[in-house]
Amino acid sequence: MTVQARRAHPYIPNSEPGTKAAMLAEIGAASMDELYADIPESLRFRGTLNIPEALPAEAQLKRTLERIMARNTSCEEATSFLGAGCYNHYVPAICDEITRRAEFLTAYAGEPYEDFGRFQALWEYESLMAELLDMDICNVPTFDWFQAASTALRMAGRYTDRPVALIAGNISPDRLAAIRNYCEPVMRLELLGWDPATGLMDLADLRAKLNGQVAAVYFENPGYLGFLETQGQAIADLTHAQGSLLVVGADPNSLGLLTPPSQYGADLVCGDIQTLGNHMHFGGGMGGFIATRDEEKLVMEYPSRLFGISTTDVPGEYGFGDVAYDRTSFAHREKGKEFVGTATALHGIAAAVYLSLMGPVGMKDLGEHILQKAQYLAQGLASLRGVKLGLNAPYYKEFVVDFNGTGRSVAEINEALLKAGIFGGKDLSGEFPALGQSALWAVTELVSREEIDRAIDVLAAFLGGK
Amino acid sequence: MGTMRPLKVRNHFHQAKWDEELIFELHKPGEVGVAVAPVEKGITEKVKGVAALPPSMVRTKAPGLPEVGQMRVLKHFLRLSQQTLGADFTVDIGQGTCTMKYSPKINDVLASSPKMARLHPLQDGRTVQGLLQVMHELDLYLREISGMDAFSMQPASGSAAILGMVSMIQAYHASRGEAETRDEIITTIFSHPSDAAAAAVKGYKVITLMQGEDGLPTVEDLKKVVGPRTAGLLITNPEDTGIFNPQIREFTRLVHEAGGLCGYDQANLNGIMAITRAREAGFDMCFFNLHKTFSTPHGCGGPAGGALGVVQHLRDFLPRPLVVKENGVYRLDSDLKHSIGKLRAFCGTAQVQLRAYTWIRALGAEGLKEAAEIAVLNNNYLLKKITRIKGASAPYAVGRRRIEQVRYSWEQLHRDTGVTTEEIAVRMADFGMHLWSSHHPFIVPQPFTIEPTESYSREELDEYVGVLEQISKEAYTEPETVKTAPHRSVCHHIHHDDFDDPRRWAITWRLYQRKHSARP
């Protein structure tokens, strides 16, 4: 037998023919097909899959993939003003160092006796988030904000034993679609009116729609359109007066600076941890959180894993484990709370590292930095001919830019910017036709003043001056 | 050359134990891990800053995050990582159903590149042609593997993909005016718990078929429950017993005859890749776990990926958008008439999709089949070895081959010695091994589930069996050694009472401080 013929695939050691033959002999099988005896011939696939030839050589594989991926332009190469739920924040080197550790990257579902570090890291994540959000409890991450909001509303539905959720009318249509798919038909969603001048919730409409059927009222702060919902306490008071729960979506990245929703009456807070030390990954960096107070009835409605700290047989030693595991679908299938499974734990560990590095000072500095940058960008844009801000409301890092007065469409404007290596804000004309030619612009600490100035200059040239 | 490695049981293993503090115990006012730059000159004087915000929106009390210097934060989390048994460190075959195969490092390198990590999901399609090509071709490859006609990679996990299947079943019947009358989903007891749980999320009554004598659900039982109220069937095959259901075509035929749709939970694809497909078995839809069969790392529990596939007439029900190729250009297509909308933000976990794609390219068509075959060979090799261990057995279908995993039982050992499968699982940690304790539903007494995949060498499989043998021997001769485990872990026996008592559970540091006195 030649060396070549005996070569195994690098990922499949027992594909080495000698080993394979010996193992078949050991189990008394004459052929591989014999192992599939239970599969009827009519179900056997006897063709060849139309998949390119194998690239077992890593150097060749890497070159092939790098050539494909070279056709992408990253936000490292371009200047990006895109946000709308995913943000180009700085990821400290230590976040990458930790999440690339093979121990964390390749662990899965071990018990604390093998995976003590995984339990402690995620317990610390829950704890750090609780401090940032000023709430008692946060779960092990769920998929993303979409899922977190959906589950928070279902939790409220079970807690109150009521079927209706009232939703701020200008949340992201995509997020609304996910919430709708997850909540219906068990719950019913109704959208609340909003003031087109400011984005704020129409409290009269809220009053009119609140009744004994309403499980929860949901809004986001900052809202999808960037504005700050400044009526939080009033909304909370109206909601609580009807025995309903207030669910608020928030960007945790803003909370070193902004008031956490629990301080204006939120019962459940949800959102995304992509903005806490996770790369964008074309939207794959998302991870959802749900926080609440330490009330048994509410805690028992979580479908997610909740890790707790405990003691061991050795005094002074910490132990960790699952709190109230009996809630879950692992334990009770369709009788459990929704479902639980693999979600985004590694993003939670990244967020734990991020918050540990940033501390209260870093989070505050970051918030102030981004706020000023956003204001600087907004002023620059509003100084352009025919351009104004779309909403008359305070914002954090994102805001609506109204291009209706320019005679140009957002598509044309973004095309001009793209030619200069700039990704303009998200075109809102499809999602919010009433806003006409408007776009959602976002800024982070990674966009420099020079880049902002250059974007304004490119736009000024395209739109015919300031 | 030619020497065989002797069988080794790692009796001198000890997991790293740093006696590390909680991050909050490292707090020292004034320290900071990373500095945030002030805004560049020429900005502050031009803007209002915080003064532009209403006072009620400005946080007055700083969050109680710890203040810790950079190196100490690094050291803290490095130590926690060392106290975690990643799959890269062990023979991770004891988490049956999880398909813990090797996650090639080159895939991680590619996923970490700025060309992947620093892409925004709303970038102009012309600036992400490389990634869209990967997504589109992954779709094409999965169509080959399943026989389905279109895939969405949007679901973030297997459970999310199951929810996607249930949502499409509901939307399909709604499109025909039958959503109200078809209110039942049929599944089986050995299918994943989420098949039942996700159906309940969508308001369905769940009907669960129990196993027959050979461990499989029976056609007779299905006939008793299928009918005009049937919305669909959600079923795994092979189920977690590793037994392939040869009647599966009859199952799907009966459900179709009653007007229902058939969803295939392919969490257990690994042993049947390129061997048998969803289409030939009569399914309308299926899903694959990219983090299982397609090698992407499990990340302590995600990010993961669920690829959701359908036959042509259900394509418009998939979550939007799909990646399409027109005239050599890739773009996102949201024009799906009956779409269930969104299951996850944007296009799912793209970095996971890139890894899965790369893995398929490394293997090619022949390699995928070989991976399946070797996974099955390894499984049957273990079946033979493990059923020889004193006190262990493999219930159901005795004498038959299994596909990619087996649910075993320590029932005899438990009867003989009083030692439980949970205690054995804990003892495994003393050898740097893992044996999962979750085998819901607990129908097989004292269960343990082994899924070797194709990744491990014969010698490593022998090592795992060697550890099981040694622990079996201990159970019969010195059971206290097993019952008092772990002995070489990070921590000792954990007190679980606190976790189920609302007065004592401490899910966060602030609750811990409130409910428990600080560590002496």
Tab-separated table of C-alpha atoms in Angstrom, chain B residues 78-218:
chain	number	residue	atom	x	y	z
B	78	LEU	CA	-7.835	33.575	31.699
B	79	ARG	CA	-8.038	31.723	34.996
B	80	LEU	CA	-11.748	31.150	34.525
B	81	SER	CA	-11.031	29.822	31.056
B	82	GLN	CA	-8.485	27.384	32.475
B	83	GLN	CA	-11.170	26.166	34.847
B	84	THR	CA	-13.348	25.225	31.869
B	85	LEU	CA	-13.040	21.937	30.024
B	86	GLY	CA	-13.303	22.919	26.370
B	87	ALA	CA	-13.876	20.225	23.775
B	88	ASP	CA	-10.379	20.896	22.448
B	89	PHE	CA	-8.958	19.476	25.664
B	90	THR	CA	-10.879	16.275	26.083
B	91	VAL	CA	-12.489	13.315	24.358
B	92	ASP	CA	-15.797	15.098	24.242
B	93	ILE	CA	-18.058	12.212	23.289
B	94	GLY	CA	-20.148	12.144	26.452
B	95	GLN	CA	-22.559	14.869	25.363
B	96	GLY	CA	-24.637	12.626	23.154
B	97	THR	CA	-27.046	14.510	20.862
B	98	CYS	CA	-24.632	17.465	20.843
B	99	THR	CA	-22.277	16.219	18.102
B	100	MET	CA	-19.111	17.552	19.694
B	101	LYS	CA	-16.797	17.189	16.752
B	102	TYR	CA	-13.541	18.961	16.059
B	103	SER	CA	-13.948	22.642	15.193
B	104	PRO	CA	-11.042	23.385	12.854
B	105	LYS	CA	-8.931	26.346	13.947
B	106	ILE	CA	-8.549	27.678	10.433
B	107	ASN	CA	-12.286	28.350	10.428
B	108	ASP	CA	-11.891	30.507	13.539
B	109	VAL	CA	-9.026	32.389	11.924
B	110	LEU	CA	-11.221	33.216	8.931
B	111	ALA	CA	-14.183	34.187	11.121
B	112	SER	CA	-11.985	36.568	13.136
B	113	SER	CA	-10.794	38.479	10.093
B	114	PRO	CA	-12.064	42.067	9.788
B	115	LYS	CA	-13.448	40.895	6.431
B	116	MET	CA	-15.985	38.967	8.520
B	117	ALA	CA	-15.982	40.443	12.019
B	118	ARG	CA	-16.275	44.061	10.983
B	119	LEU	CA	-19.072	43.842	8.449
B	120	HIS	CA	-22.281	45.723	9.142
B	121	PRO	CA	-25.433	43.837	8.110
B	122	LEU	CA	-26.891	46.835	6.290
B	123	GLN	CA	-23.880	47.550	4.101
B	124	ASP	CA	-24.575	47.931	0.407
B	125	GLY	CA	-24.698	44.450	-1.145
B	126	ARG	CA	-21.853	45.349	-3.478
B	127	THR	CA	-19.535	45.648	-0.470
B	128	VAL	CA	-20.306	42.160	0.869
B	129	GLN	CA	-20.266	40.036	-2.286
B	130	GLY	CA	-17.782	37.612	-0.719
B	131	LEU	CA	-19.937	36.859	2.295
B	132	LEU	CA	-23.123	36.674	0.229
B	133	GLN	CA	-21.391	34.170	-2.027
B	134	VAL	CA	-20.541	32.059	1.021
B	135	MET	CA	-24.137	32.219	2.248
B	136	HIS	CA	-25.559	31.381	-1.156
B	137	GLU	CA	-23.225	28.457	-1.797
B	138	LEU	CA	-23.825	27.119	1.703
B	139	ASP	CA	-27.511	27.145	0.794
B	140	LEU	CA	-26.731	25.169	-2.377
B	141	TYR	CA	-24.642	22.580	-0.501
B	142	LEU	CA	-27.315	22.068	2.148
B	143	ARG	CA	-29.886	21.596	-0.612
B	144	GLU	CA	-27.705	18.769	-1.897
B	145	ILE	CA	-27.399	17.182	1.534
B	146	SER	CA	-31.140	17.393	2.240
B	147	GLY	CA	-32.837	17.313	-1.159
B	148	MET	CA	-34.745	20.442	-0.121
B	149	ASP	CA	-35.056	23.422	-2.489
B	150	ALA	CA	-34.175	26.488	-0.395
B	151	PHE	CA	-32.514	27.286	2.914
B	152	SER	CA	-32.640	30.189	5.305
B	153	MET	CA	-29.662	30.497	7.644
B	154	GLN	CA	-31.443	32.988	9.853
B	155	PRO	CA	-32.321	30.824	12.897
B	156	ALA	CA	-29.692	31.198	15.579
B	157	SER	CA	-29.929	27.632	16.871
B	158	GLY	CA	-31.660	24.318	16.480
B	159	SER	CA	-34.498	25.378	18.758
B	160	ALA	CA	-34.957	28.587	16.771
B	161	ALA	CA	-35.097	26.528	13.579
B	162	ILE	CA	-37.733	24.294	15.168
B	163	LEU	CA	-39.731	27.420	15.965
B	164	GLY	CA	-39.263	28.362	12.318
B	165	MET	CA	-40.689	25.019	11.190
B	166	VAL	CA	-43.692	25.349	13.492
B	167	SER	CA	-44.241	28.945	12.366
B	168	MET	CA	-44.193	27.916	8.708
B	169	ILE	CA	-46.597	25.054	9.380
B	170	GLN	CA	-48.955	27.544	11.016
B	171	ALA	CA	-48.555	30.126	8.242
B	172	TYR	CA	-49.124	27.449	5.598
B	173	HIS	CA	-52.417	26.353	7.115
B	174	ALA	CA	-53.409	29.998	7.651
B	175	SER	CA	-52.824	30.639	3.947
B	176	ARG	CA	-55.368	27.884	3.252
B	177	GLY	CA	-57.837	29.055	5.875
B	178	GLU	CA	-57.173	26.069	8.120
B	179	ALA	CA	-55.140	27.643	10.913
B	180	GLU	CA	-58.004	27.396	13.400
B	181	THR	CA	-58.996	23.809	12.721
B	182	ARG	CA	-55.512	22.339	12.566
B	183	ASP	CA	-54.380	22.846	16.129
B	184	GLU	CA	-52.280	19.767	16.885
B	185	ILE	CA	-48.598	18.985	16.399
B	186	ILE	CA	-47.431	15.403	16.668
B	187	THR	CA	-43.941	14.589	17.920
B	188	THR	CA	-42.171	11.674	19.601
B	189	ILE	CA	-40.822	11.209	23.085
B	190	PHE	CA	-37.227	10.726	21.920
B	191	SER	CA	-37.278	13.834	19.716
B	192	HIS	CA	-35.604	16.934	21.165
B	193	PRO	CA	-37.612	18.665	23.950
B	194	SER	CA	-37.789	21.808	21.812
B	195	ASP	CA	-39.912	20.024	19.189
B	196	ALA	CA	-42.664	19.855	21.783
B	197	ALA	CA	-41.825	23.155	23.478
B	198	ALA	CA	-41.680	25.302	20.320
B	199	ALA	CA	-45.003	23.871	19.162
B	200	ALA	CA	-46.520	24.938	22.480
B	201	VAL	CA	-45.052	28.446	22.064
B	202	LYS	CA	-47.126	28.752	18.882
B	203	GLY	CA	-50.253	27.668	20.715
B	204	TYR	CA	-50.412	24.089	19.487
B	205	LYS	CA	-51.688	21.121	21.418
B	206	VAL	CA	-48.758	18.711	21.497
B	207	ILE	CA	-49.291	14.989	20.973
B	208	THR	CA	-46.315	12.855	21.908
B	209	LEU	CA	-45.892	9.337	20.572
B	210	MET	CA	-44.187	7.022	23.033
B	211	GLN	CA	-41.586	4.477	22.004
B	212	GLY	CA	-42.474	0.920	21.110
B	213	GLU	CA	-40.512	-2.147	22.148
B	214	ASP	CA	-37.705	-1.492	19.725
B	215	GLY	CA	-37.387	2.106	20.955
B	216	LEU	CA	-39.160	3.544	17.924
B	217	PRO	CA	-42.551	5.224	17.624
B	218	THR	CA	-45.051	2.979	15.850
